Each structure stands twice: as structure tokens, then as C-alpha cells.
PDB file of C-alpha atoms in Angstrom:
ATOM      1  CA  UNK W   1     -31.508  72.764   4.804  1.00 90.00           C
ATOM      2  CA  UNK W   2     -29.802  71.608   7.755  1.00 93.00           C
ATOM      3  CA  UNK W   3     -30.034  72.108  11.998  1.00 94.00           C
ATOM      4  CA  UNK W   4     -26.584  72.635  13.128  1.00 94.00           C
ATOM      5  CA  UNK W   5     -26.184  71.442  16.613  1.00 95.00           C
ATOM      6  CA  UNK W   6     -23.175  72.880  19.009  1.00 95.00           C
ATOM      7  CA  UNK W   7     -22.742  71.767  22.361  1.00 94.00           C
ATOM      8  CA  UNK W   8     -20.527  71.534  25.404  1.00 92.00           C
ATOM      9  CA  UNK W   9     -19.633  69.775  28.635  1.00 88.00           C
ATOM     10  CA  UNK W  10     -17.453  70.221  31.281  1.00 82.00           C
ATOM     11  CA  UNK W  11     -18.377  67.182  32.873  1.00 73.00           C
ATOM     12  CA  UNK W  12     -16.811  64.779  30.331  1.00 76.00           C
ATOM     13  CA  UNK W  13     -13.537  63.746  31.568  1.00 81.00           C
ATOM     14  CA  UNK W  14     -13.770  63.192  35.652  1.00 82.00           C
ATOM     15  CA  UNK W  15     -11.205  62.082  37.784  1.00 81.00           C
ATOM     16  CA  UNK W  16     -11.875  58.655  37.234  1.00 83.00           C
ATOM     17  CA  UNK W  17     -12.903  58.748  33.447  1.00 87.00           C
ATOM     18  CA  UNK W  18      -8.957  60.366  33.229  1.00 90.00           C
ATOM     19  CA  UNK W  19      -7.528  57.713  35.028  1.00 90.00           C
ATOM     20  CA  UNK W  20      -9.236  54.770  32.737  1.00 90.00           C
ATOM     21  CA  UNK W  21      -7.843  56.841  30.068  1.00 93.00           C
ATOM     22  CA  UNK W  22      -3.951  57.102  30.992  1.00 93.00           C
ATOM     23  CA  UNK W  23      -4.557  53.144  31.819  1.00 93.00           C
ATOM     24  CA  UNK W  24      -5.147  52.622  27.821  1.00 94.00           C
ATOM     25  CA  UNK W  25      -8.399  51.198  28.399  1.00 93.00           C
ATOM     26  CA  UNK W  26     -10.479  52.602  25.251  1.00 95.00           C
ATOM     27  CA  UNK W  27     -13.173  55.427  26.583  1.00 94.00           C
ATOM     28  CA  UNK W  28     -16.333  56.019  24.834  1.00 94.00           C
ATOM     29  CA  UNK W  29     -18.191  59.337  24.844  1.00 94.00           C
ATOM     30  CA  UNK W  30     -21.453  59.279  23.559  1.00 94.00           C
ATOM     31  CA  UNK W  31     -24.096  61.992  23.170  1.00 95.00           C
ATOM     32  CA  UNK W  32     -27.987  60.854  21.979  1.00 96.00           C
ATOM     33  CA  UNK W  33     -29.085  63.857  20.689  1.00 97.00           C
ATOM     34  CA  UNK W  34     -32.852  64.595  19.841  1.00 97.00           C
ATOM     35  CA  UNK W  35     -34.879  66.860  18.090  1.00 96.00           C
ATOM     36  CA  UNK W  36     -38.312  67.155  19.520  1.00 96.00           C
ATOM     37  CA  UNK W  37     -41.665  69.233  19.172  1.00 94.00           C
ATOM     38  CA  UNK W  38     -43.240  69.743  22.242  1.00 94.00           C
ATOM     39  CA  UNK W  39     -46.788  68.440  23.013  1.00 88.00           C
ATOM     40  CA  UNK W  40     -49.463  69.984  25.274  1.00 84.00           C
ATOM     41  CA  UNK W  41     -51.653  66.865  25.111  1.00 83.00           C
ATOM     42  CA  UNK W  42     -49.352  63.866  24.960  1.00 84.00           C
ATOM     43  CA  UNK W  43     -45.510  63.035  25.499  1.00 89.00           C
ATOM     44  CA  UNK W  44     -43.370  65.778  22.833  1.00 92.00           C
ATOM     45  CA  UNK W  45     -43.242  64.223  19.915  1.00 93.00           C
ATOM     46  CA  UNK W  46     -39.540  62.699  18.548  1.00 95.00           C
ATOM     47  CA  UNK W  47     -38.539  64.222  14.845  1.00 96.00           C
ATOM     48  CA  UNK W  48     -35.533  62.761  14.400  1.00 96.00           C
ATOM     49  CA  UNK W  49     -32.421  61.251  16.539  1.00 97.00           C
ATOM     50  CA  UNK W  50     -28.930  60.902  16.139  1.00 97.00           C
ATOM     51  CA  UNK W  51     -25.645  59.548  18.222  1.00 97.00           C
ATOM     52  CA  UNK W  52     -21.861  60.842  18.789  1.00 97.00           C
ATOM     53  CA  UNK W  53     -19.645  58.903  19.757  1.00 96.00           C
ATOM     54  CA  UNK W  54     -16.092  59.941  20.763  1.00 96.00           C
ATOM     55  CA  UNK W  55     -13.291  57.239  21.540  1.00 97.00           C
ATOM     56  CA  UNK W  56     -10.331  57.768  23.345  1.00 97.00           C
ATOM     57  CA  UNK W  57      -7.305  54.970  22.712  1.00 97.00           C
ATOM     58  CA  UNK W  58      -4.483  56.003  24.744  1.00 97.00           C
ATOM     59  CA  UNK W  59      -1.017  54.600  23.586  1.00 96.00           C
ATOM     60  CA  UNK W  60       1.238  54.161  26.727  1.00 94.00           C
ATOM     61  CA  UNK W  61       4.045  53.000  24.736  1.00 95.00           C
ATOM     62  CA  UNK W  62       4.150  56.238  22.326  1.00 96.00           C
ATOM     63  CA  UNK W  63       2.138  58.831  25.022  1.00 96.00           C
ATOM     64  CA  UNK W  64      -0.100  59.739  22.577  1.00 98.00           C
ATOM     65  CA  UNK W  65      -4.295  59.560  22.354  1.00 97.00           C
ATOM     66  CA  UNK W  66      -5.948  58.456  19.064  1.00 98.00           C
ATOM     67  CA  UNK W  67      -9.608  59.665  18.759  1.00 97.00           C
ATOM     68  CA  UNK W  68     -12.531  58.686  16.278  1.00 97.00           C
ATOM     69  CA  UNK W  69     -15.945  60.319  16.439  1.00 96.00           C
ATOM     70  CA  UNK W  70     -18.345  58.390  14.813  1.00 96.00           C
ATOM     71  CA  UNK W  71     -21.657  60.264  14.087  1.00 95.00           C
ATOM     72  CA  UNK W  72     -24.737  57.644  13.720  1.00 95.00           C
ATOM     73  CA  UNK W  73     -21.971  54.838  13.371  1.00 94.00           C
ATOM     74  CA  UNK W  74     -19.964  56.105  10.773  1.00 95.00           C
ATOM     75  CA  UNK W  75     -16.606  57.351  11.328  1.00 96.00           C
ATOM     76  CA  UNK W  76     -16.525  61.574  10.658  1.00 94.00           C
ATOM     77  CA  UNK W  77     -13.355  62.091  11.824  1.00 95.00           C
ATOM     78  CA  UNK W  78      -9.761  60.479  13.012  1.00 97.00           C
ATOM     79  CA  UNK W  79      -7.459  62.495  15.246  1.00 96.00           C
ATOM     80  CA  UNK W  80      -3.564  61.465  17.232  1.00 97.00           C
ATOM     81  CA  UNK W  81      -2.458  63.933  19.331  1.00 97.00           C
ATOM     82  CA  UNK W  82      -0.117  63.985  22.590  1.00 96.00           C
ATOM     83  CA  UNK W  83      -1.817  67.199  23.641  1.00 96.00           C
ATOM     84  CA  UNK W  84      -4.171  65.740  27.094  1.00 93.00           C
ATOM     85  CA  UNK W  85      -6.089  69.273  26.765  1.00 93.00           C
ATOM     86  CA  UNK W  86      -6.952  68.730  23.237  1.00 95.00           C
ATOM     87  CA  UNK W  87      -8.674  65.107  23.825  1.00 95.00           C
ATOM     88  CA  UNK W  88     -10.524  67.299  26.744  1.00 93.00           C
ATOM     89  CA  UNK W  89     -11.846  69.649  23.753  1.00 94.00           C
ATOM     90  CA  UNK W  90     -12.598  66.996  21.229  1.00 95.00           C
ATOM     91  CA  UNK W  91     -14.689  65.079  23.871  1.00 94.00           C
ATOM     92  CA  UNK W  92     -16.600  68.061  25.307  1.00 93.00           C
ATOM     93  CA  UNK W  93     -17.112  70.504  22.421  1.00 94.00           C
ATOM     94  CA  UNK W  94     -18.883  70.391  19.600  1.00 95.00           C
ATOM     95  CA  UNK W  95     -19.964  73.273  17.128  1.00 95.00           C
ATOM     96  CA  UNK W  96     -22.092  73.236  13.995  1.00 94.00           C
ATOM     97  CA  UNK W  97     -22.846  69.695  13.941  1.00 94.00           C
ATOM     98  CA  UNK W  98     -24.915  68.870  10.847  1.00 94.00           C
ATOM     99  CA  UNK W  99     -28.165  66.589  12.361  1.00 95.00           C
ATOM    100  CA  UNK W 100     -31.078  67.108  11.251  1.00 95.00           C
ATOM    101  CA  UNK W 101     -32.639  68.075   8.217  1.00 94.00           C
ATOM    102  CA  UNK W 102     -35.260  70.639   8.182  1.00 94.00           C
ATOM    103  CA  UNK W 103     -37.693  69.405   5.307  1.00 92.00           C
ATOM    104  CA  UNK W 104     -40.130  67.782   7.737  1.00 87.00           C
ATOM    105  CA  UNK W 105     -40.175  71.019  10.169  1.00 93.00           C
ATOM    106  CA  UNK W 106     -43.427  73.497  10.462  1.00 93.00           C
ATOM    107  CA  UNK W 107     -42.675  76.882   9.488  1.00 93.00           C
ATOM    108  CA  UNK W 108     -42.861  78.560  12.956  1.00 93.00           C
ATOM    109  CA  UNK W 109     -42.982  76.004  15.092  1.00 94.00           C
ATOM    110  CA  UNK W 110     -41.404  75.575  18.468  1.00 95.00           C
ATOM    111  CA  UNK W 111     -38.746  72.710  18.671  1.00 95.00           C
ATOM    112  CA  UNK W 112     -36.353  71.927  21.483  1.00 95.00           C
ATOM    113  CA  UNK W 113     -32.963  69.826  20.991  1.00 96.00           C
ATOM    114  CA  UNK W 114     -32.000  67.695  23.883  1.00 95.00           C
ATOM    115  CA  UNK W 115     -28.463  66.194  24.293  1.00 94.00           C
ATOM    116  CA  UNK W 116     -27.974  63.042  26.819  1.00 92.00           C
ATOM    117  CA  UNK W 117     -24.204  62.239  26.889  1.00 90.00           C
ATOM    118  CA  UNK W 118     -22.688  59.647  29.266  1.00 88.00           C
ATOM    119  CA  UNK W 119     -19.273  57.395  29.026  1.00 86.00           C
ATOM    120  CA  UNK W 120     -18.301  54.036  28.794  1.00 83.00           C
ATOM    121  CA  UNK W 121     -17.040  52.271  30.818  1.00 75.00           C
ATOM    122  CA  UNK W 122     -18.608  53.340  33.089  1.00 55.00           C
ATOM    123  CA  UNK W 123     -17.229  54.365  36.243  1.00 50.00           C
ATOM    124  CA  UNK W 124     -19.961  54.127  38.622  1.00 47.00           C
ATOM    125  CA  UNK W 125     -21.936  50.603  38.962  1.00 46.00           C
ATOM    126  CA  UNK W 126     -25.422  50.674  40.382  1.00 45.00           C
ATOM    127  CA  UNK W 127     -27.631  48.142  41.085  1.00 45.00           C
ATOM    128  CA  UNK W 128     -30.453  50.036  39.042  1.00 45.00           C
ATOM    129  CA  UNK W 129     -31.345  48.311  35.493  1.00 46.00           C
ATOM    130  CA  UNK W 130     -30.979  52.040  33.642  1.00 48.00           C
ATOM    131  CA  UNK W 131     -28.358  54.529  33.625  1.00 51.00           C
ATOM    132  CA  UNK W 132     -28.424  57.539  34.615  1.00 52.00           C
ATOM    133  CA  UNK W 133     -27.123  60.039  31.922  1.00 50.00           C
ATOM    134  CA  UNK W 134     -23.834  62.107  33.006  1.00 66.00           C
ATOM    135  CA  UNK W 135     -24.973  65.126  31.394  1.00 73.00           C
ATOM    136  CA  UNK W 136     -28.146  66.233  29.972  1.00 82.00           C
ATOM    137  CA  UNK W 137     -29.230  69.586  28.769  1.00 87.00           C
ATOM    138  CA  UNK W 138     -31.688  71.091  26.191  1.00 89.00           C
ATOM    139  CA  UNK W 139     -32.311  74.282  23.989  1.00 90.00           C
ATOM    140  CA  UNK W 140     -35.834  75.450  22.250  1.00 92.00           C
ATOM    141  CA  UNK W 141     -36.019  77.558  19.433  1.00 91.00           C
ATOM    142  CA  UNK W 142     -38.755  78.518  16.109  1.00 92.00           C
ATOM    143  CA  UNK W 143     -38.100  77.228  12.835  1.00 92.00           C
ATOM    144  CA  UNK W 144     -37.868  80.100  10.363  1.00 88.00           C
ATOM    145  CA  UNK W 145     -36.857  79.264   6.671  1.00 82.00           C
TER     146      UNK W 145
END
């Protein structure tokens, strides 16, 4: 009854992302992802939409990260570790993500997923009005019951 999204990045944590981190400035990770049905005539048609959010508190006092992730604005989960590898997991893979229900799908019918993820704060400034996401991909598939 439900799309289970996975995903993964290795693009999450740069150089400079790290180094915000270790500061113990907080460090967002958020992923918009959308499930679409593609459209021959017109722009693909939205179904449904949903946001994760990852943050990253670093403690310099204690050396260790706290991390939330927040799906759609609620909180799903609550982690501490002092592990830096593991906050590079939490932020960059995801498996089996409950999103979407399926009661509004066609039987048979082509539907892509698309995942834009990006950080804040940023660590790039621009003098464009939009921002550019930091990692984007997609995956089709048929919706059989």
C-alpha cells in the first residue's frame, strides 16, 4: 500500500560542508522527493511530494554528533554518535523509505521518482535568486499491485 523510496549520495558531506560541521554550526540535509507521471502533452504531472531533512549538531565539548531526520516536518528518528563515518551514512543513505501511498496510482502506469537534495548552510553564495540543487537524480518504474 506503500512506495518505498531508497536512495544515496556521495556528494553529501564536501570538504566544506565537513568543516561547518566540526565548527558546531548545525547542518541541514534536505532531500524534496517527488513522485511524478510523465506527460507527453504537458509538464509530468506531480502525485505527491515529500521532504527529508537530516540535521547534524556537532558537540565540540563532548566530540560527539546528534542527528534528527525529520520526514515532512515531523521528527522519525533521533541519533548521538561519535562515529564521523556513521553521520556520513545517516546523511547519504536511505533505504525503504515509506512516501507515498499507492491508492491514487494507475494499474500499469509509468511513474518516475525524482530526489533533489541540497544543504544548508550553504556553502557556496551566488548572486542567482534560485539554488541550484547539490544532487539530483531520478528512477522510473510500472505500478503493478
Amino acid at each position: 500500500d506503500t512506495i518505498l523510496v531508497s536512495f544515496s549520495t556521495d556528494q553529501a558531506i564536501a570538504a566544506g560542508v565537513e568543516r561547518a560541521i566540526q565548527s558546531g554550526l548545525p547542518t541541514t540535509f534536505t532531500y524534496d522527493v517527488e513522485l511524478r507521471r510523465p506527460s507527453s502533452f504537458w509538464f509530468d504531472k506531480l502525485i505527491a511530494s515529500a521532504r527529508i531533512a537530516v540535521t547534524v549538531r556537532y558537540d565540540t565539548l563532548t566530540r560527539r554528533y546528534h542527528v534528527t531526520l525529520l520526514q515532512d516536518g515531523r521528527v522519525a528518528e533521533a541519533r548521538a554518535t561519535d562515529q564521523a563515518e556513521e553521520v556520513r551514512r545517516w546523511v547519504s543513505v536511505f533505504h525503504s523509505l515509506p512516501l507515498f501511498p499507492t491508492r491514487e496510482l494507475r494499474q500499469h502506469t509509468e511513474y518516475y521518482v525524482r530526489v533533489h537534495g541540497r544543504t544548508s548552510p550553504r556553502n557556496t553564495w551566488s548572486f542567482w535568486p534560485w539554488t541550484r540543487p547539490a544532487a539530483l537524480g531520478s528512477a522510473s518504474f510500472t505500478f503493478v499491485p
